[in-house]
Short mmCIF file of C-alpha atoms in Angstrom, two decimals:
data_model
loop_
_atom_site.label_atom_id
_atom_site.label_comp_id
_atom_site.label_asym_id
_atom_site.label_seq_id
_atom_site.Cartn_x
_atom_site.Cartn_y
_atom_site.Cartn_z
CA UNK S 1 -20.88 5.15 12.16
CA UNK S 2 -21.15 1.65 13.60
CA UNK S 3 -19.67 1.15 17.10
CA UNK S 4 -19.29 -2.55 18.05
CA UNK S 5 -17.40 -3.82 21.07
CA UNK S 6 -14.11 -5.69 20.81
CA UNK S 7 -12.75 -8.23 23.29
CA UNK S 8 -9.08 -8.08 24.30
CA UNK S 9 -8.67 -11.81 23.79
CA UNK S 10 -10.53 -13.22 20.83
CA UNK S 11 -11.68 -16.81 21.23
CA UNK S 12 -13.57 -17.02 17.95
CA UNK S 13 -12.58 -16.73 14.32
CA UNK S 14 -13.51 -13.07 13.96
CA UNK S 15 -16.17 -13.88 11.37
CA UNK S 16 -18.63 -11.27 12.61
CA UNK S 17 -16.00 -8.50 12.76
CA UNK S 18 -14.79 -9.36 9.26
CA UNK S 19 -18.33 -9.44 7.95
CA UNK S 20 -19.07 -6.02 9.45
CA UNK S 21 -15.91 -4.54 7.93
CA UNK S 22 -16.63 -6.00 4.48
CA UNK S 23 -20.31 -5.15 4.31
CA UNK S 24 -20.47 -1.80 6.05
CA UNK S 25 -20.48 1.25 3.82
CA UNK S 26 -19.82 3.55 6.74
CA UNK S 27 -17.00 4.00 9.24
CA UNK S 28 -16.68 1.59 12.15
CA UNK S 29 -15.20 2.14 15.61
CA UNK S 30 -14.27 -1.10 17.39
CA UNK S 31 -14.27 -0.16 21.10
CA UNK S 32 -12.26 -2.31 23.48
CA UNK S 33 -13.31 -3.58 26.91
CA UNK S 34 -11.19 -1.01 28.76
CA UNK S 35 -11.68 1.91 26.40
CA UNK S 36 -10.17 5.14 27.68
CA UNK S 37 -11.79 8.17 26.08
CA UNK S 38 -8.73 10.31 26.90
CA UNK S 39 -6.97 9.60 23.61
CA UNK S 40 -3.45 11.02 23.54
CA UNK S 41 -1.76 9.10 20.71
CA UNK S 42 -3.35 8.19 17.38
CA UNK S 43 -1.64 5.84 14.94
CA UNK S 44 -2.49 6.40 11.27
CA UNK S 45 -1.07 3.68 9.00
CA UNK S 46 -0.48 5.14 5.54
CA UNK S 47 -0.13 3.50 2.15
CA UNK S 48 -0.47 6.88 0.36
CA UNK S 49 -3.78 5.91 -1.28
CA UNK S 50 -6.99 7.95 -1.38
CA UNK S 51 -8.14 5.90 1.61
CA UNK S 52 -5.10 7.14 3.51
CA UNK S 53 -6.18 10.69 2.67
CA UNK S 54 -9.58 10.06 4.27
CA UNK S 55 -7.94 8.63 7.41
CA UNK S 56 -5.45 11.52 7.53
CA UNK S 57 -8.21 14.13 7.27
CA UNK S 58 -10.17 12.54 10.10
CA UNK S 59 -7.05 12.26 12.28
CA UNK S 60 -6.33 15.97 11.80
CA UNK S 61 -9.93 16.85 12.75
CA UNK S 62 -9.65 14.58 15.76
CA UNK S 63 -6.44 16.36 16.76
CA UNK S 64 -8.15 19.77 16.58
CA UNK S 65 -10.71 18.69 19.19
CA UNK S 66 -8.57 16.55 21.47
CA UNK S 67 -4.97 17.80 21.06
CA UNK S 68 -3.97 14.16 20.53
CA UNK S 69 -0.59 13.41 18.96
CA UNK S 70 -0.69 11.91 15.48
CA UNK S 71 1.84 9.26 14.54
CA UNK S 72 2.16 7.75 11.07
CA UNK S 73 3.39 4.32 10.13
CA UNK S 74 4.23 2.87 6.74
CA UNK S 75 5.00 -0.78 6.10
CA UNK S 76 7.36 -1.42 3.21
CA UNK S 77 9.01 -4.53 1.82
CA UNK S 78 11.86 -5.62 -0.42
CA UNK S 79 10.71 -6.96 -3.81
CA UNK S 80 11.42 -10.61 -4.52
CA UNK S 81 13.83 -10.01 -7.42
CA UNK S 82 16.06 -7.56 -5.52
CA UNK S 83 19.13 -9.83 -5.91
CA UNK S 84 19.17 -9.18 -9.68
CA UNK S 85 20.36 -5.65 -8.91
CA UNK S 86 23.55 -6.93 -7.30
CA UNK S 87 22.65 -5.31 -3.99
CA UNK S 88 22.28 -7.07 -0.65
CA UNK S 89 18.93 -7.41 1.07
CA UNK S 90 19.93 -4.74 3.59
CA UNK S 91 21.03 -2.32 0.87
CA UNK S 92 17.80 -2.76 -1.05
CA UNK S 93 15.78 -2.37 2.15
CA UNK S 94 17.41 1.03 2.66
CA UNK S 95 16.55 1.99 -0.93
CA UNK S 96 12.90 1.00 -0.39
CA UNK S 97 12.79 2.94 2.88
CA UNK S 98 14.18 5.98 1.04
CA UNK S 99 11.38 5.68 -1.52
CA UNK S 100 8.83 5.47 1.32
CA UNK S 101 10.26 8.61 2.96
CA UNK S 102 9.99 10.49 -0.36
CA UNK S 103 6.47 9.14 -0.95
CA UNK S 104 5.35 10.38 2.49
CA UNK S 105 6.82 13.82 1.85
CA UNK S 106 4.99 14.06 -1.49
CA UNK S 107 1.76 12.66 0.01
CA UNK S 108 1.75 15.25 2.80
CA UNK S 109 2.62 18.08 0.40
CA UNK S 110 -0.22 17.11 -1.96
CA UNK S 111 -2.64 17.18 0.97
CA UNK S 112 -1.34 20.46 2.49
CA UNK S 113 -0.18 18.76 5.68
CA UNK S 114 3.09 19.85 7.33
CA UNK S 115 5.79 17.20 7.38
CA UNK S 116 6.39 17.42 11.11
CA UNK S 117 4.54 14.32 12.30
CA UNK S 118 6.64 11.32 13.31
CA UNK S 119 6.49 8.31 11.01
CA UNK S 120 7.68 4.79 11.75
CA UNK S 121 8.86 2.94 8.66
CA UNK S 122 8.43 -0.77 9.29
CA UNK S 123 10.21 -3.35 7.16
CA UNK S 124 8.03 -6.37 6.44
CA UNK S 125 9.97 -9.60 6.05
CA UNK S 126 7.85 -12.71 6.39
CA UNK S 127 5.75 -11.42 9.27
CA UNK S 128 2.23 -10.28 8.43
CA UNK S 129 1.66 -6.55 8.03
CA UNK S 130 -1.23 -6.73 10.48
CA UNK S 131 0.97 -8.24 13.19
CA UNK S 132 3.73 -5.67 12.57
CA UNK S 133 1.21 -2.84 12.82
CA UNK S 134 -0.34 -4.25 15.99
CA UNK S 135 3.06 -4.80 17.63
CA UNK S 136 4.19 -1.25 16.84
CA UNK S 137 0.92 0.22 18.17
CA UNK S 138 1.35 -1.64 21.48
CA UNK S 139 5.05 -0.87 21.87
CA UNK S 140 4.40 2.82 21.19
CA UNK S 141 1.44 3.13 23.61
CA UNK S 142 -1.08 4.16 20.97
CA UNK S 143 -4.60 4.86 22.21
CA UNK S 144 -6.30 4.53 18.82
CA UNK S 145 -5.52 3.05 15.41
CA UNK S 146 -7.23 5.10 12.71
CA UNK S 147 -7.04 3.38 9.34
CA UNK S 148 -8.63 3.91 5.95
CA UNK S 149 -10.31 0.95 4.32
CA UNK S 150 -12.10 0.14 1.14
CA UNK S 151 -15.36 -1.78 1.25
CA UNK S 152 -15.67 -5.10 -0.52
CA UNK S 153 -18.50 -7.36 -1.50
CA UNK S 154 -18.53 -10.87 -0.09
CA UNK S 155 -17.27 -12.37 -3.36
CA UNK S 156 -14.43 -9.87 -3.84
CA UNK S 157 -13.37 -10.29 -0.20
CA UNK S 158 -12.50 -13.90 -0.98
CA UNK S 159 -9.86 -12.67 -3.42
CA UNK S 160 -8.16 -9.91 -1.47
CA UNK S 161 -7.11 -10.16 2.17
CA UNK S 162 -7.43 -6.97 4.16
CA UNK S 163 -4.86 -5.73 6.66
CA UNK S 164 -7.75 -4.11 8.52
CA UNK S 165 -9.58 -7.42 8.93
CA UNK S 166 -6.37 -9.17 9.99
CA UNK S 167 -5.63 -6.52 12.63
CA UNK S 168 -9.08 -7.17 14.07
CA UNK S 169 -8.23 -10.86 14.49
CA UNK S 170 -5.25 -10.12 16.73
CA UNK S 171 -5.54 -9.89 20.51
CA UNK S 172 -5.50 -6.20 21.37
CA UNK S 173 -6.73 -3.62 23.80
CA UNK S 174 -6.38 -0.74 21.33
CA UNK S 175 -9.56 0.63 19.75
CA UNK S 176 -9.61 0.68 15.95
CA UNK S 177 -11.44 3.29 13.89
CA UNK S 178 -11.90 2.09 10.33
CA UNK S 179 -12.71 5.00 8.05
CA UNK S 180 -14.53 4.36 4.80
CA UNK S 181 -15.55 6.50 1.89
CA UNK S 182 -19.30 6.24 2.28
CA UNK S 183 -20.99 4.13 -0.36
CA UNK S 184 -17.79 2.80 -1.91
CA UNK S 185 -17.69 -0.93 -2.39
CA UNK S 186 -15.26 -3.01 -4.44
CA UNK S 187 -16.93 -5.57 -6.64
CA UNK S 188 -15.77 -9.00 -7.78
CA UNK S 189 -14.38 -7.89 -11.16
CA UNK S 190 -12.41 -5.00 -9.67
CA UNK S 191 -10.95 -7.29 -7.02
CA UNK S 192 -9.97 -9.80 -9.72
CA UNK S 193 -8.13 -7.05 -11.60
CA UNK S 194 -6.13 -6.20 -8.46
CA UNK S 195 -4.66 -9.72 -8.16
#
């Protein structure tokens, strides 16, 4: 694991942090200036991918040793062509939230995790997902954000923006633990296929 420091107010462009996240093939803990080791609340953003499984597993292990509370979050959005269905934006947002609730239930069941952890479903309008996640973490007094991330090569990183990297660019006093599947790195061609 790599453990760099993280300033509360970032004056630079975050190039070094982004470079570390992209290039590292191991997990990274960004420790803040006023890090409190008594972690009581852990936020685990989920997108129901295999990287979410890795983050979830680590959060559960963390909970065993610290008795910290685990909170999930999932950011969902309304697809652009929703109006073709004849439903309002608000109606379609409720439909998408319902899908997210079902997806979480299935995700937890597949990973043998009880469905008794709180989850905040956050609707993304035009605001960036990173900013929504950061705002929720601050408003909910989270002590740690534990998020799964996929590694990328320098070339592929130009094609796909990462929520993880964008969260690091925001002013924050919350430590971030970025969990990676050791040795996994997304190449240029794979990133191109994801566009």
